[in-house]
Amino acid sequence: ERQGVWLEEEEFTKGVEECSLSLMGKVWGEKKANTNGVKSFAENMWLHPKNLKVTEIQTNLFQFSFAQKSNLERALNWRPWIYDEQPLILLKWKEGIEDDLEVFDKGRIWVQVWNLPLHWMTREVGRKMGGIFSDVFEVIMPPGGGKEGKHMKLLAQITSII
């Protein structure tokens, strides 16, 4: 008969400390993400964080390990990210996250709404229009005129359909 192994907290504390400086990322989409491509993307978009390590946990699920907390926060705060025309959903690592894939079912994306009547160009209207999404975090109205035109940008939460 096989028995489990009991671990004392001090035996896995170092692993928890190392993982605490990491993000988990899920690429939404049907295309399989290439680990080297994801690493190259991350290094370029996140301003070449020192000693970035990218580990594929399973298909389209990656752990991004950082040497410095500031680099982790930059990647997390500058989201949303699009890798190979597919959303990359980033979350801070927490114990057991790789076994709870439902946490990756929601993500943020920028949506542009164009050609609105001038009297609709308010944050309130943007939030109301964003009601078709799970949530709206931010509404931005670029200055009118020129090539920007009459539009607004919504940072919205969407739910995965995959």
Tab-separated table of N, CA, C and O in Angstrom, residues 1-9 11-12:
chain	number	residue	atom	x	y	z
A	1	GLU	N	0.856	-1.185	0.000
A	1	GLU	CA	0.000	0.000	0.000
A	1	GLU	C	0.898	1.243	0.000
A	1	GLU	O	1.861	1.321	0.739
A	2	ARG	N	0.536	2.220	-0.863
A	2	ARG	CA	1.310	3.459	-0.949
A	2	ARG	C	0.778	4.468	0.061
A	2	ARG	O	-0.414	4.578	0.268
A	3	GLN	N	1.694	5.172	0.650
A	3	GLN	CA	1.310	6.204	1.593
A	3	GLN	C	1.848	7.546	1.111
A	3	GLN	O	2.863	7.603	0.425
A	4	GLY	N	1.154	8.610	1.471
A	4	GLY	CA	1.600	9.947	1.105
A	4	GLY	C	2.792	10.369	1.943
A	4	GLY	O	3.171	9.716	2.905
A	5	VAL	N	3.375	11.450	1.555
A	5	VAL	CA	4.507	12.013	2.278
A	5	VAL	C	4.031	13.285	2.957
A	5	VAL	O	3.377	14.124	2.342
A	6	TRP	N	4.355	13.425	4.197
A	6	TRP	CA	3.986	14.610	4.957
A	6	TRP	C	5.157	15.584	4.914
A	6	TRP	O	6.277	15.255	5.268
A	7	LEU	N	4.903	16.809	4.439
A	7	LEU	CA	5.945	17.827	4.375
A	7	LEU	C	5.745	18.846	5.485
A	7	LEU	O	4.628	19.281	5.744
A	8	GLU	N	6.833	19.197	6.102
A	8	GLU	CA	6.807	20.262	7.090
A	8	GLU	C	6.915	21.598	6.349
A	8	GLU	O	7.511	21.683	5.277
A	9	GLU	N	6.353	22.647	6.906
A	9	GLU	CA	6.320	23.950	6.239
A	9	GLU	C	7.701	24.442	5.845
A	9	GLU	O	7.896	24.963	4.742
A	11	GLU	N	10.110	22.858	4.809
A	11	GLU	CA	10.639	22.114	3.664
A	11	GLU	C	10.193	22.698	2.323
A	11	GLU	O	10.840	22.475	1.310
A	12	PHE	N	9.093	23.434	2.293
A	12	PHE	CA	8.646	24.025	1.032
A	12	PHE	C	8.591	25.556	1.077
A	12	PHE	O	8.190	26.188	0.109
